[in-house]
Amino acid sequence: MKFKYYFGAFFVFVVVVGLYIYSLSGMDYTYHIPFTQRFVTLPIALWFLVPVVLFFIVVLFLQVGGMYRMWYKRNKYKNDYKMILDQIENQLLGREVPLKQPSMNRYKALSILLNNLIFDVKEGITQKSGEARLDELIEVLGDLKRGEYVNLKKFNPGNNSPFFKQNTLNQIKSDPKFASEVLKKSSFSDEYKQEALRVLLANDDLSEIKRFIASVKFDKELANQVLGMCYAKRLEFSNEDIASLCAEVGFLKQDYLLLAQKTKECYEPTSWLNLFEYLANKDEVAEMAYFYVLLELEMIDEAKERLSMHTPNEFLKVRAYLELKSMGKKYPLELFLLD
Protein backbone atom coordinates (compact mmCIF):
# COMPACT_ATOMS: atom_id res chain seq x y z
CA MET A 1 0.00 0.00 0.00
CA LYS A 2 1.31 3.46 -0.87
CA PHE A 3 1.98 5.70 2.10
CA LYS A 4 -0.21 8.57 0.87
CA TYR A 5 -3.23 6.24 0.79
CA TYR A 6 -2.33 4.85 4.21
CA PHE A 7 -2.04 8.33 5.73
CA GLY A 8 -5.22 9.48 3.98
CA ALA A 9 -7.25 6.50 5.22
CA PHE A 10 -5.87 6.97 8.74
CA PHE A 11 -6.74 10.68 8.75
CA VAL A 12 -10.32 10.03 7.58
CA PHE A 13 -10.73 7.21 10.12
CA VAL A 14 -9.44 9.35 13.02
CA VAL A 15 -11.66 12.32 12.10
CA VAL A 16 -14.79 10.18 11.73
CA VAL A 17 -14.20 8.24 14.97
CA GLY A 18 -13.24 11.40 16.88
CA LEU A 19 -16.32 13.32 15.74
CA TYR A 20 -18.58 10.38 16.48
CA ILE A 21 -17.26 9.93 20.03
CA TYR A 22 -17.35 13.69 20.62
CA SER A 23 -21.00 13.72 19.55
CA LEU A 24 -21.75 11.08 22.19
CA SER A 25 -19.88 12.86 24.96
CA GLY A 26 -18.16 16.20 24.90
CA MET A 27 -16.87 15.79 28.46
CA ASP A 28 -13.19 16.00 29.46
CA TYR A 29 -11.13 13.42 31.27
CA THR A 30 -8.13 14.19 33.48
CA TYR A 31 -5.22 11.75 33.61
CA HIS A 32 -2.63 11.76 36.36
CA ILE A 33 0.85 10.98 35.05
CA PRO A 34 2.31 8.29 37.38
CA PHE A 35 5.15 9.29 39.74
CA THR A 36 4.66 12.99 38.95
CA GLN A 37 2.44 15.85 40.10
CA ARG A 38 1.28 16.54 36.55
CA PHE A 39 -2.18 16.04 35.08
CA VAL A 40 -3.35 15.94 31.49
CA THR A 41 -6.92 16.99 30.69
CA LEU A 42 -8.32 16.19 27.25
CA PRO A 43 -11.74 15.55 25.74
CA ILE A 44 -12.82 11.93 26.01
CA ALA A 45 -12.89 11.70 22.20
CA LEU A 46 -9.14 12.42 22.05
CA TRP A 47 -8.37 9.83 24.74
CA PHE A 48 -10.13 7.23 22.58
CA LEU A 49 -7.97 8.23 19.62
CA VAL A 50 -4.63 7.83 21.48
CA PRO A 51 -4.55 3.97 21.11
CA VAL A 52 -5.55 4.35 17.47
CA VAL A 53 -2.62 6.71 16.85
CA LEU A 54 -0.21 4.39 18.69
CA PHE A 55 -1.48 1.45 16.63
CA PHE A 56 -0.92 3.51 13.47
CA ILE A 57 2.66 4.30 14.50
CA VAL A 58 3.41 0.62 15.25
CA VAL A 59 1.94 -0.48 11.93
CA LEU A 60 3.89 2.28 10.17
CA PHE A 61 7.18 1.05 11.69
CA LEU A 62 6.37 -2.54 10.72
CA GLN A 63 5.56 -1.41 7.19
CA VAL A 64 8.79 0.56 6.88
CA GLY A 65 10.76 -2.36 8.34
CA GLY A 66 9.18 -4.78 5.86
CA MET A 67 9.95 -2.45 2.97
CA TYR A 68 13.56 -2.11 4.14
CA ARG A 69 13.93 -5.89 4.37
CA MET A 70 12.52 -6.29 0.85
CA TRP A 71 14.83 -3.55 -0.46
CA TYR A 72 17.85 -5.11 1.26
CA LYS A 73 17.03 -8.60 -0.06
CA ARG A 74 16.41 -7.26 -3.56
CA ASN A 75 19.73 -5.42 -3.43
CA LYS A 76 21.53 -8.58 -2.32
CA TYR A 77 19.90 -10.46 -5.19
CA LYS A 78 20.96 -7.80 -7.72
CA ASN A 79 24.52 -7.61 -6.39
CA ASP A 80 24.93 -11.39 -6.28
CA TYR A 81 23.46 -11.77 -9.77
CA LYS A 82 25.83 -9.10 -11.13
CA MET A 83 28.70 -10.84 -9.34
CA ILE A 84 27.82 -14.11 -11.13
CA LEU A 85 27.71 -12.32 -14.51
CA ASP A 86 31.10 -10.71 -13.81
CA GLN A 87 32.52 -14.11 -12.85
CA ILE A 88 31.27 -15.65 -16.12
CA GLU A 89 32.88 -12.81 -18.09
CA ASN A 90 36.17 -13.10 -16.18
CA GLN A 91 36.35 -16.86 -16.67
CA LEU A 92 35.38 -16.61 -20.32
CA LEU A 93 38.12 -14.06 -21.00
CA GLY A 94 40.69 -15.82 -18.82
CA ARG A 95 41.13 -12.93 -16.41
CA GLU A 96 43.05 -13.95 -13.31
CA VAL A 97 41.08 -12.17 -10.58
CA PRO A 98 40.29 -13.28 -7.01
CA LEU A 99 36.97 -15.09 -6.68
CA LYS A 100 34.34 -12.93 -4.98
CA GLN A 101 31.69 -15.13 -3.42
CA PRO A 102 28.08 -13.88 -3.31
CA SER A 103 26.35 -13.41 0.04
CA MET A 104 23.27 -15.55 -0.72
CA ASN A 105 23.86 -19.29 -0.21
CA ARG A 106 22.38 -20.40 -3.53
CA TYR A 107 24.45 -17.95 -5.52
CA LYS A 108 27.51 -18.83 -3.45
CA ALA A 109 27.12 -22.52 -4.39
CA LEU A 110 26.58 -21.57 -8.04
CA SER A 111 29.70 -19.38 -8.00
CA ILE A 112 31.83 -22.25 -6.68
CA LEU A 113 30.43 -24.62 -9.33
CA LEU A 114 31.15 -22.12 -12.12
CA ASN A 115 34.67 -21.58 -10.80
CA ASN A 116 35.39 -25.29 -11.32
CA LEU A 117 34.45 -25.09 -15.02
CA ILE A 118 36.21 -23.89 -18.17
CA PHE A 119 34.09 -21.76 -20.48
CA ASP A 120 34.10 -21.61 -24.26
CA VAL A 121 31.81 -20.29 -27.00
CA LYS A 122 29.86 -22.67 -29.20
CA GLU A 123 30.04 -22.28 -32.95
CA GLY A 124 27.00 -21.19 -34.90
CA ILE A 125 24.19 -18.76 -34.15
CA THR A 126 23.83 -18.04 -30.43
CA GLN A 127 20.62 -17.29 -28.55
CA LYS A 128 20.24 -13.95 -26.81
CA SER A 129 20.00 -14.09 -23.04
CA GLY A 130 18.90 -10.50 -22.50
CA GLU A 131 22.18 -9.65 -20.75
CA ALA A 132 23.46 -7.16 -23.32
CA ARG A 133 27.14 -7.13 -22.34
CA LEU A 134 27.53 -10.91 -22.19
CA ASP A 135 25.49 -11.37 -25.38
CA GLU A 136 27.79 -8.92 -27.16
CA LEU A 137 30.88 -10.63 -25.75
CA ILE A 138 29.70 -14.08 -26.87
CA GLU A 139 28.94 -12.74 -30.36
CA VAL A 140 32.38 -11.11 -30.60
CA LEU A 141 34.13 -14.28 -29.42
CA GLY A 142 32.14 -16.32 -31.94
CA ASP A 143 33.43 -14.08 -34.75
CA LEU A 144 36.93 -14.42 -33.33
CA LYS A 145 36.74 -18.23 -33.37
CA ARG A 146 35.70 -18.07 -37.02
CA GLY A 147 39.02 -16.42 -37.81
CA GLU A 148 37.99 -12.77 -37.77
CA TYR A 149 40.02 -10.05 -36.08
CA VAL A 150 37.75 -8.30 -33.56
CA ASN A 151 38.02 -5.36 -31.19
CA LEU A 152 38.37 -6.68 -27.63
CA LYS A 153 39.35 -3.39 -25.96
CA LYS A 154 35.86 -2.93 -24.50
CA PHE A 155 36.18 -6.20 -22.59
CA ASN A 156 39.86 -5.88 -21.64
CA PRO A 157 40.83 -9.59 -21.69
CA GLY A 158 43.95 -10.71 -19.86
CA ASN A 159 47.14 -11.21 -21.85
CA ASN A 160 47.00 -14.89 -20.93
CA SER A 161 43.49 -15.28 -22.32
CA PRO A 162 43.29 -17.82 -25.18
CA PHE A 163 40.94 -15.39 -26.94
CA PHE A 164 43.50 -12.58 -26.74
CA LYS A 165 46.09 -14.92 -28.22
CA GLN A 166 43.74 -16.12 -30.98
CA ASN A 167 42.75 -12.54 -31.81
CA THR A 168 46.40 -11.57 -32.27
CA LEU A 169 46.94 -14.58 -34.54
CA ASN A 170 43.82 -13.61 -36.53
CA GLN A 171 45.18 -10.09 -36.98
CA ILE A 172 48.50 -11.48 -38.20
CA LYS A 173 46.75 -13.75 -40.71
CA SER A 174 44.50 -10.99 -42.03
CA ASP A 175 47.04 -8.17 -42.19
CA PRO A 176 50.49 -8.76 -43.83
CA LYS A 177 51.64 -5.30 -42.68
CA PHE A 178 50.92 -6.21 -39.08
CA ALA A 179 52.75 -9.51 -39.66
CA SER A 180 55.85 -7.50 -40.64
CA GLU A 181 55.44 -5.34 -37.52
CA VAL A 182 55.32 -8.48 -35.36
CA LEU A 183 58.62 -9.67 -36.84
CA LYS A 184 60.22 -6.30 -36.16
CA LYS A 185 59.40 -6.23 -32.46
CA SER A 186 61.07 -8.41 -29.86
CA SER A 187 58.07 -8.12 -27.51
CA PHE A 188 56.06 -10.69 -29.50
CA SER A 189 56.46 -14.37 -28.62
CA ASP A 190 57.93 -17.03 -30.91
CA GLU A 191 54.47 -18.36 -31.76
CA TYR A 192 53.37 -14.97 -33.10
CA LYS A 193 56.59 -14.56 -35.06
CA GLN A 194 56.24 -18.03 -36.60
CA GLU A 195 52.68 -17.25 -37.73
CA ALA A 196 53.83 -13.89 -39.11
CA LEU A 197 56.53 -15.60 -41.17
CA ARG A 198 53.96 -18.09 -42.49
CA VAL A 199 51.88 -15.15 -43.73
CA LEU A 200 54.89 -13.69 -45.55
CA LEU A 201 55.67 -17.11 -47.04
CA ALA A 202 52.08 -17.45 -48.25
CA ASN A 203 52.29 -14.00 -49.87
CA ASP A 204 55.68 -14.73 -51.49
CA ASP A 205 57.08 -11.58 -49.89
CA LEU A 206 60.69 -12.63 -50.45
CA SER A 207 62.34 -9.35 -49.45
CA GLU A 208 60.55 -9.34 -46.08
CA ILE A 209 61.24 -13.05 -45.55
CA LYS A 210 64.99 -12.60 -46.04
CA ARG A 211 64.92 -9.53 -43.81
CA PHE A 212 63.31 -11.20 -40.80
CA ILE A 213 64.11 -14.89 -41.16
CA ALA A 214 67.00 -14.69 -38.70
CA SER A 215 64.72 -13.31 -35.95
CA VAL A 216 62.33 -16.29 -35.99
CA LYS A 217 62.69 -19.43 -33.91
CA PHE A 218 61.67 -22.24 -36.25
CA ASP A 219 59.71 -25.41 -35.67
CA LYS A 220 59.77 -28.37 -38.07
CA GLU A 221 56.60 -27.38 -39.88
CA LEU A 222 57.84 -23.85 -40.54
CA ALA A 223 61.30 -25.11 -41.46
CA ASN A 224 59.79 -27.43 -44.06
CA GLN A 225 57.78 -24.52 -45.49
CA VAL A 226 60.92 -22.43 -45.87
CA LEU A 227 62.87 -25.35 -47.33
CA GLY A 228 59.97 -25.88 -49.72
CA MET A 229 60.62 -22.41 -51.11
CA CYS A 230 64.25 -23.42 -51.57
CA TYR A 231 63.16 -26.49 -53.53
CA ALA A 232 61.03 -24.26 -55.76
CA LYS A 233 63.98 -21.90 -56.31
CA ARG A 234 62.00 -18.99 -54.85
CA LEU A 235 64.38 -18.56 -51.95
CA GLU A 236 68.14 -19.09 -51.90
CA PHE A 237 69.73 -20.75 -48.90
CA SER A 238 73.36 -21.70 -48.58
CA ASN A 239 74.35 -25.16 -47.37
CA GLU A 240 75.33 -23.56 -44.08
CA ASP A 241 71.90 -21.90 -43.75
CA ILE A 242 70.12 -25.20 -44.38
CA ALA A 243 72.35 -27.02 -41.89
CA SER A 244 71.71 -24.39 -39.22
CA LEU A 245 67.97 -24.54 -39.83
CA CYS A 246 67.87 -28.35 -39.60
CA ALA A 247 69.92 -28.31 -36.40
CA GLU A 248 67.74 -25.59 -34.86
CA VAL A 249 64.51 -27.57 -35.25
CA GLY A 250 66.12 -30.90 -34.32
CA PHE A 251 65.90 -32.86 -37.56
CA LEU A 252 65.94 -36.63 -37.05
CA LYS A 253 67.22 -39.32 -39.40
CA GLN A 254 63.86 -39.66 -41.11
CA ASP A 255 63.58 -35.88 -41.54
CA TYR A 256 66.94 -35.77 -43.33
CA LEU A 257 65.94 -38.71 -45.54
CA LEU A 258 62.70 -36.97 -46.52
CA LEU A 259 64.68 -33.80 -47.19
CA ALA A 260 66.98 -35.79 -49.49
CA GLN A 261 63.99 -37.13 -51.39
CA LYS A 262 62.41 -33.71 -51.81
CA THR A 263 65.62 -32.03 -52.99
CA LYS A 264 66.43 -34.80 -55.47
CA GLU A 265 64.37 -33.30 -58.30
CA CYS A 266 65.25 -29.63 -57.77
CA TYR A 267 69.03 -29.79 -57.18
CA GLU A 268 71.76 -30.51 -59.66
CA PRO A 269 73.51 -33.81 -58.73
CA THR A 270 76.70 -32.03 -57.68
CA SER A 271 74.84 -29.47 -55.56
CA TRP A 272 72.68 -32.21 -54.08
CA LEU A 273 75.76 -34.25 -53.16
CA ASN A 274 77.61 -31.26 -51.70
CA LEU A 275 74.60 -30.28 -49.59
CA PHE A 276 74.23 -33.66 -47.90
CA GLU A 277 77.95 -34.15 -47.47
CA TYR A 278 77.96 -30.84 -45.64
CA LEU A 279 74.91 -31.84 -43.56
CA ALA A 280 76.43 -35.22 -42.64
CA ASN A 281 79.69 -33.58 -41.58
CA LYS A 282 77.76 -31.11 -39.42
CA ASP A 283 75.26 -33.59 -37.94
CA GLU A 284 75.86 -37.33 -37.72
CA VAL A 285 72.09 -37.88 -37.77
CA ALA A 286 72.19 -36.86 -41.45
CA GLU A 287 74.66 -39.64 -42.30
CA MET A 288 71.97 -42.03 -43.55
CA ALA A 289 70.60 -39.31 -45.84
CA TYR A 290 74.10 -38.83 -47.26
CA PHE A 291 74.33 -42.56 -48.00
CA TYR A 292 70.96 -42.30 -49.73
CA VAL A 293 72.32 -39.53 -51.99
CA LEU A 294 75.53 -41.46 -52.75
CA LEU A 295 73.67 -44.65 -53.62
CA GLU A 296 71.00 -42.80 -55.59
CA LEU A 297 73.79 -41.25 -57.70
CA GLU A 298 75.38 -44.71 -58.10
CA MET A 299 78.55 -43.55 -56.31
CA ILE A 300 79.22 -47.03 -54.93
CA ASP A 301 82.95 -46.61 -54.28
CA GLU A 302 82.41 -43.36 -52.40
CA ALA A 303 79.65 -45.03 -50.35
CA LYS A 304 81.95 -47.94 -49.45
CA GLU A 305 84.74 -45.55 -48.53
CA ARG A 306 82.38 -43.57 -46.31
CA LEU A 307 81.08 -46.80 -44.78
CA SER A 308 84.61 -47.86 -43.86
CA MET A 309 84.76 -44.92 -41.49
CA HIS A 310 82.09 -46.57 -39.33
CA THR A 311 82.11 -49.72 -37.18
CA PRO A 312 80.84 -52.99 -38.78
CA ASN A 313 77.61 -52.98 -36.75
CA GLU A 314 76.58 -49.54 -38.00
CA PHE A 315 74.42 -48.87 -41.08
CA LEU A 316 73.58 -52.54 -41.60
CA LYS A 317 70.87 -51.66 -44.13
CA VAL A 318 73.41 -49.84 -46.30
CA ARG A 319 75.82 -52.76 -46.05
CA ALA A 320 73.03 -55.20 -46.97
CA TYR A 321 72.07 -53.09 -49.99
CA LEU A 322 75.68 -52.89 -51.21
CA GLU A 323 76.18 -56.62 -50.72
CA LEU A 324 73.04 -57.48 -52.69
CA LYS A 325 74.01 -55.02 -55.39
CA SER A 326 77.47 -56.64 -55.70
CA MET A 327 75.66 -59.95 -56.25
CA GLY A 328 73.68 -58.44 -59.11
CA LYS A 329 70.46 -58.15 -57.14
CA LYS A 330 68.37 -55.04 -57.74
CA TYR A 331 66.02 -53.68 -55.09
CA PRO A 332 64.54 -50.20 -54.60
CA LEU A 333 66.89 -48.14 -52.48
CA GLU A 334 63.95 -46.71 -50.50
CA LEU A 335 63.16 -50.25 -49.27
CA PHE A 336 66.40 -50.26 -47.28
CA LEU A 337 66.79 -46.67 -46.16
CA LEU A 338 63.30 -45.25 -45.71
CA ASP A 339 61.13 -46.46 -42.83
CSV table of C-alpha atoms in Angstrom, one decimal, residues 96-295:
chain,number,residue,atom,x,y,z
A,96,GLU,CA,43.0,-14.0,-13.3
A,97,VAL,CA,41.1,-12.2,-10.6
A,98,PRO,CA,40.3,-13.3,-7.0
A,99,LEU,CA,37.0,-15.1,-6.7
A,100,LYS,CA,34.3,-12.9,-5.0
A,101,GLN,CA,31.7,-15.1,-3.4
A,102,PRO,CA,28.1,-13.9,-3.3
A,103,SER,CA,26.4,-13.4,0.0
A,104,MET,CA,23.3,-15.6,-0.7
A,105,ASN,CA,23.9,-19.3,-0.2
A,106,ARG,CA,22.4,-20.4,-3.5
A,107,TYR,CA,24.5,-18.0,-5.5
A,108,LYS,CA,27.5,-18.8,-3.4
A,109,ALA,CA,27.1,-22.5,-4.4
A,110,LEU,CA,26.6,-21.6,-8.0
A,111,SER,CA,29.7,-19.4,-8.0
A,112,ILE,CA,31.8,-22.3,-6.7
A,113,LEU,CA,30.4,-24.6,-9.3
A,114,LEU,CA,31.2,-22.1,-12.1
A,115,ASN,CA,34.7,-21.6,-10.8
A,116,ASN,CA,35.4,-25.3,-11.3
A,117,LEU,CA,34.5,-25.1,-15.0
A,118,ILE,CA,36.2,-23.9,-18.2
A,119,PHE,CA,34.1,-21.8,-20.5
A,120,ASP,CA,34.1,-21.6,-24.3
A,121,VAL,CA,31.8,-20.3,-27.0
A,122,LYS,CA,29.9,-22.7,-29.2
A,123,GLU,CA,30.0,-22.3,-33.0
A,124,GLY,CA,27.0,-21.2,-34.9
A,125,ILE,CA,24.2,-18.8,-34.1
A,126,THR,CA,23.8,-18.0,-30.4
A,127,GLN,CA,20.6,-17.3,-28.6
A,128,LYS,CA,20.2,-13.9,-26.8
A,129,SER,CA,20.0,-14.1,-23.0
A,130,GLY,CA,18.9,-10.5,-22.5
A,131,GLU,CA,22.2,-9.7,-20.7
A,132,ALA,CA,23.5,-7.2,-23.3
A,133,ARG,CA,27.1,-7.1,-22.3
A,134,LEU,CA,27.5,-10.9,-22.2
A,135,ASP,CA,25.5,-11.4,-25.4
A,136,GLU,CA,27.8,-8.9,-27.2
A,137,LEU,CA,30.9,-10.6,-25.7
A,138,ILE,CA,29.7,-14.1,-26.9
A,139,GLU,CA,28.9,-12.7,-30.4
A,140,VAL,CA,32.4,-11.1,-30.6
A,141,LEU,CA,34.1,-14.3,-29.4
A,142,GLY,CA,32.1,-16.3,-31.9
A,143,ASP,CA,33.4,-14.1,-34.7
A,144,LEU,CA,36.9,-14.4,-33.3
A,145,LYS,CA,36.7,-18.2,-33.4
A,146,ARG,CA,35.7,-18.1,-37.0
A,147,GLY,CA,39.0,-16.4,-37.8
A,148,GLU,CA,38.0,-12.8,-37.8
A,149,TYR,CA,40.0,-10.1,-36.1
A,150,VAL,CA,37.7,-8.3,-33.6
A,151,ASN,CA,38.0,-5.4,-31.2
A,152,LEU,CA,38.4,-6.7,-27.6
A,153,LYS,CA,39.4,-3.4,-26.0
A,154,LYS,CA,35.9,-2.9,-24.5
A,155,PHE,CA,36.2,-6.2,-22.6
A,156,ASN,CA,39.9,-5.9,-21.6
A,157,PRO,CA,40.8,-9.6,-21.7
A,158,GLY,CA,43.9,-10.7,-19.9
A,159,ASN,CA,47.1,-11.2,-21.9
A,160,ASN,CA,47.0,-14.9,-20.9
A,161,SER,CA,43.5,-15.3,-22.3
A,162,PRO,CA,43.3,-17.8,-25.2
A,163,PHE,CA,40.9,-15.4,-26.9
A,164,PHE,CA,43.5,-12.6,-26.7
A,165,LYS,CA,46.1,-14.9,-28.2
A,166,GLN,CA,43.7,-16.1,-31.0
A,167,ASN,CA,42.8,-12.5,-31.8
A,168,THR,CA,46.4,-11.6,-32.3
A,169,LEU,CA,46.9,-14.6,-34.5
A,170,ASN,CA,43.8,-13.6,-36.5
A,171,GLN,CA,45.2,-10.1,-37.0
A,172,ILE,CA,48.5,-11.5,-38.2
A,173,LYS,CA,46.8,-13.7,-40.7
A,174,SER,CA,44.5,-11.0,-42.0
A,175,ASP,CA,47.0,-8.2,-42.2
A,176,PRO,CA,50.5,-8.8,-43.8
A,177,LYS,CA,51.6,-5.3,-42.7
A,178,PHE,CA,50.9,-6.2,-39.1
A,179,ALA,CA,52.8,-9.5,-39.7
A,180,SER,CA,55.9,-7.5,-40.6
A,181,GLU,CA,55.4,-5.3,-37.5
A,182,VAL,CA,55.3,-8.5,-35.4
A,183,LEU,CA,58.6,-9.7,-36.8
A,184,LYS,CA,60.2,-6.3,-36.2
A,185,LYS,CA,59.4,-6.2,-32.5
A,186,SER,CA,61.1,-8.4,-29.9
A,187,SER,CA,58.1,-8.1,-27.5
A,188,PHE,CA,56.1,-10.7,-29.5
A,189,SER,CA,56.5,-14.4,-28.6
A,190,ASP,CA,57.9,-17.0,-30.9
A,191,GLU,CA,54.5,-18.4,-31.8
A,192,TYR,CA,53.4,-15.0,-33.1
A,193,LYS,CA,56.6,-14.6,-35.1
A,194,GLN,CA,56.2,-18.0,-36.6
A,195,GLU,CA,52.7,-17.2,-37.7
A,196,ALA,CA,53.8,-13.9,-39.1
A,197,LEU,CA,56.5,-15.6,-41.2
A,198,ARG,CA,54.0,-18.1,-42.5
A,199,VAL,CA,51.9,-15.2,-43.7
A,200,LEU,CA,54.9,-13.7,-45.5
A,201,LEU,CA,55.7,-17.1,-47.0
A,202,ALA,CA,52.1,-17.4,-48.3
A,203,ASN,CA,52.3,-14.0,-49.9
A,204,ASP,CA,55.7,-14.7,-51.5
A,205,ASP,CA,57.1,-11.6,-49.9
A,206,LEU,CA,60.7,-12.6,-50.4
A,207,SER,CA,62.3,-9.4,-49.4
A,208,GLU,CA,60.5,-9.3,-46.1
A,209,ILE,CA,61.2,-13.1,-45.6
A,210,LYS,CA,65.0,-12.6,-46.0
A,211,ARG,CA,64.9,-9.5,-43.8
A,212,PHE,CA,63.3,-11.2,-40.8
A,213,ILE,CA,64.1,-14.9,-41.2
A,214,ALA,CA,67.0,-14.7,-38.7
A,215,SER,CA,64.7,-13.3,-36.0
A,216,VAL,CA,62.3,-16.3,-36.0
A,217,LYS,CA,62.7,-19.4,-33.9
A,218,PHE,CA,61.7,-22.2,-36.3
A,219,ASP,CA,59.7,-25.4,-35.7
A,220,LYS,CA,59.8,-28.4,-38.1
A,221,GLU,CA,56.6,-27.4,-39.9
A,222,LEU,CA,57.8,-23.9,-40.5
A,223,ALA,CA,61.3,-25.1,-41.5
A,224,ASN,CA,59.8,-27.4,-44.1
A,225,GLN,CA,57.8,-24.5,-45.5
A,226,VAL,CA,60.9,-22.4,-45.9
A,227,LEU,CA,62.9,-25.3,-47.3
A,228,GLY,CA,60.0,-25.9,-49.7
A,229,MET,CA,60.6,-22.4,-51.1
A,230,CYS,CA,64.3,-23.4,-51.6
A,231,TYR,CA,63.2,-26.5,-53.5
A,232,ALA,CA,61.0,-24.3,-55.8
A,233,LYS,CA,64.0,-21.9,-56.3
A,234,ARG,CA,62.0,-19.0,-54.8
A,235,LEU,CA,64.4,-18.6,-51.9
A,236,GLU,CA,68.1,-19.1,-51.9
A,237,PHE,CA,69.7,-20.8,-48.9
A,238,SER,CA,73.4,-21.7,-48.6
A,239,ASN,CA,74.3,-25.2,-47.4
A,240,GLU,CA,75.3,-23.6,-44.1
A,241,ASP,CA,71.9,-21.9,-43.7
A,242,ILE,CA,70.1,-25.2,-44.4
A,243,ALA,CA,72.4,-27.0,-41.9
A,244,SER,CA,71.7,-24.4,-39.2
A,245,LEU,CA,68.0,-24.5,-39.8
A,246,CYS,CA,67.9,-28.3,-39.6
A,247,ALA,CA,69.9,-28.3,-36.4
A,248,GLU,CA,67.7,-25.6,-34.9
A,249,VAL,CA,64.5,-27.6,-35.2
A,250,GLY,CA,66.1,-30.9,-34.3
A,251,PHE,CA,65.9,-32.9,-37.6
A,252,LEU,CA,65.9,-36.6,-37.0
A,253,LYS,CA,67.2,-39.3,-39.4
A,254,GLN,CA,63.9,-39.7,-41.1
A,255,ASP,CA,63.6,-35.9,-41.5
A,256,TYR,CA,66.9,-35.8,-43.3
A,257,LEU,CA,65.9,-38.7,-45.5
A,258,LEU,CA,62.7,-37.0,-46.5
A,259,LEU,CA,64.7,-33.8,-47.2
A,260,ALA,CA,67.0,-35.8,-49.5
A,261,GLN,CA,64.0,-37.1,-51.4
A,262,LYS,CA,62.4,-33.7,-51.8
A,263,THR,CA,65.6,-32.0,-53.0
A,264,LYS,CA,66.4,-34.8,-55.5
A,265,GLU,CA,64.4,-33.3,-58.3
A,266,CYS,CA,65.3,-29.6,-57.8
A,267,TYR,CA,69.0,-29.8,-57.2
A,268,GLU,CA,71.8,-30.5,-59.7
A,269,PRO,CA,73.5,-33.8,-58.7
A,270,THR,CA,76.7,-32.0,-57.7
A,271,SER,CA,74.8,-29.5,-55.6
A,272,TRP,CA,72.7,-32.2,-54.1
A,273,LEU,CA,75.8,-34.3,-53.2
A,274,ASN,CA,77.6,-31.3,-51.7
A,275,LEU,CA,74.6,-30.3,-49.6
A,276,PHE,CA,74.2,-33.7,-47.9
A,277,GLU,CA,78.0,-34.2,-47.5
A,278,TYR,CA,78.0,-30.8,-45.6
A,279,LEU,CA,74.9,-31.8,-43.6
A,280,ALA,CA,76.4,-35.2,-42.6
A,281,ASN,CA,79.7,-33.6,-41.6
A,282,LYS,CA,77.8,-31.1,-39.4
A,283,ASP,CA,75.3,-33.6,-37.9
A,284,GLU,CA,75.9,-37.3,-37.7
A,285,VAL,CA,72.1,-37.9,-37.8
A,286,ALA,CA,72.2,-36.9,-41.4
A,287,GLU,CA,74.7,-39.6,-42.3
A,288,MET,CA,72.0,-42.0,-43.6
A,289,ALA,CA,70.6,-39.3,-45.8
A,290,TYR,CA,74.1,-38.8,-47.3
A,291,PHE,CA,74.3,-42.6,-48.0
A,292,TYR,CA,71.0,-42.3,-49.7
A,293,VAL,CA,72.3,-39.5,-52.0
A,294,LEU,CA,75.5,-41.5,-52.7
A,295,LEU,CA,73.7,-44.6,-53.6
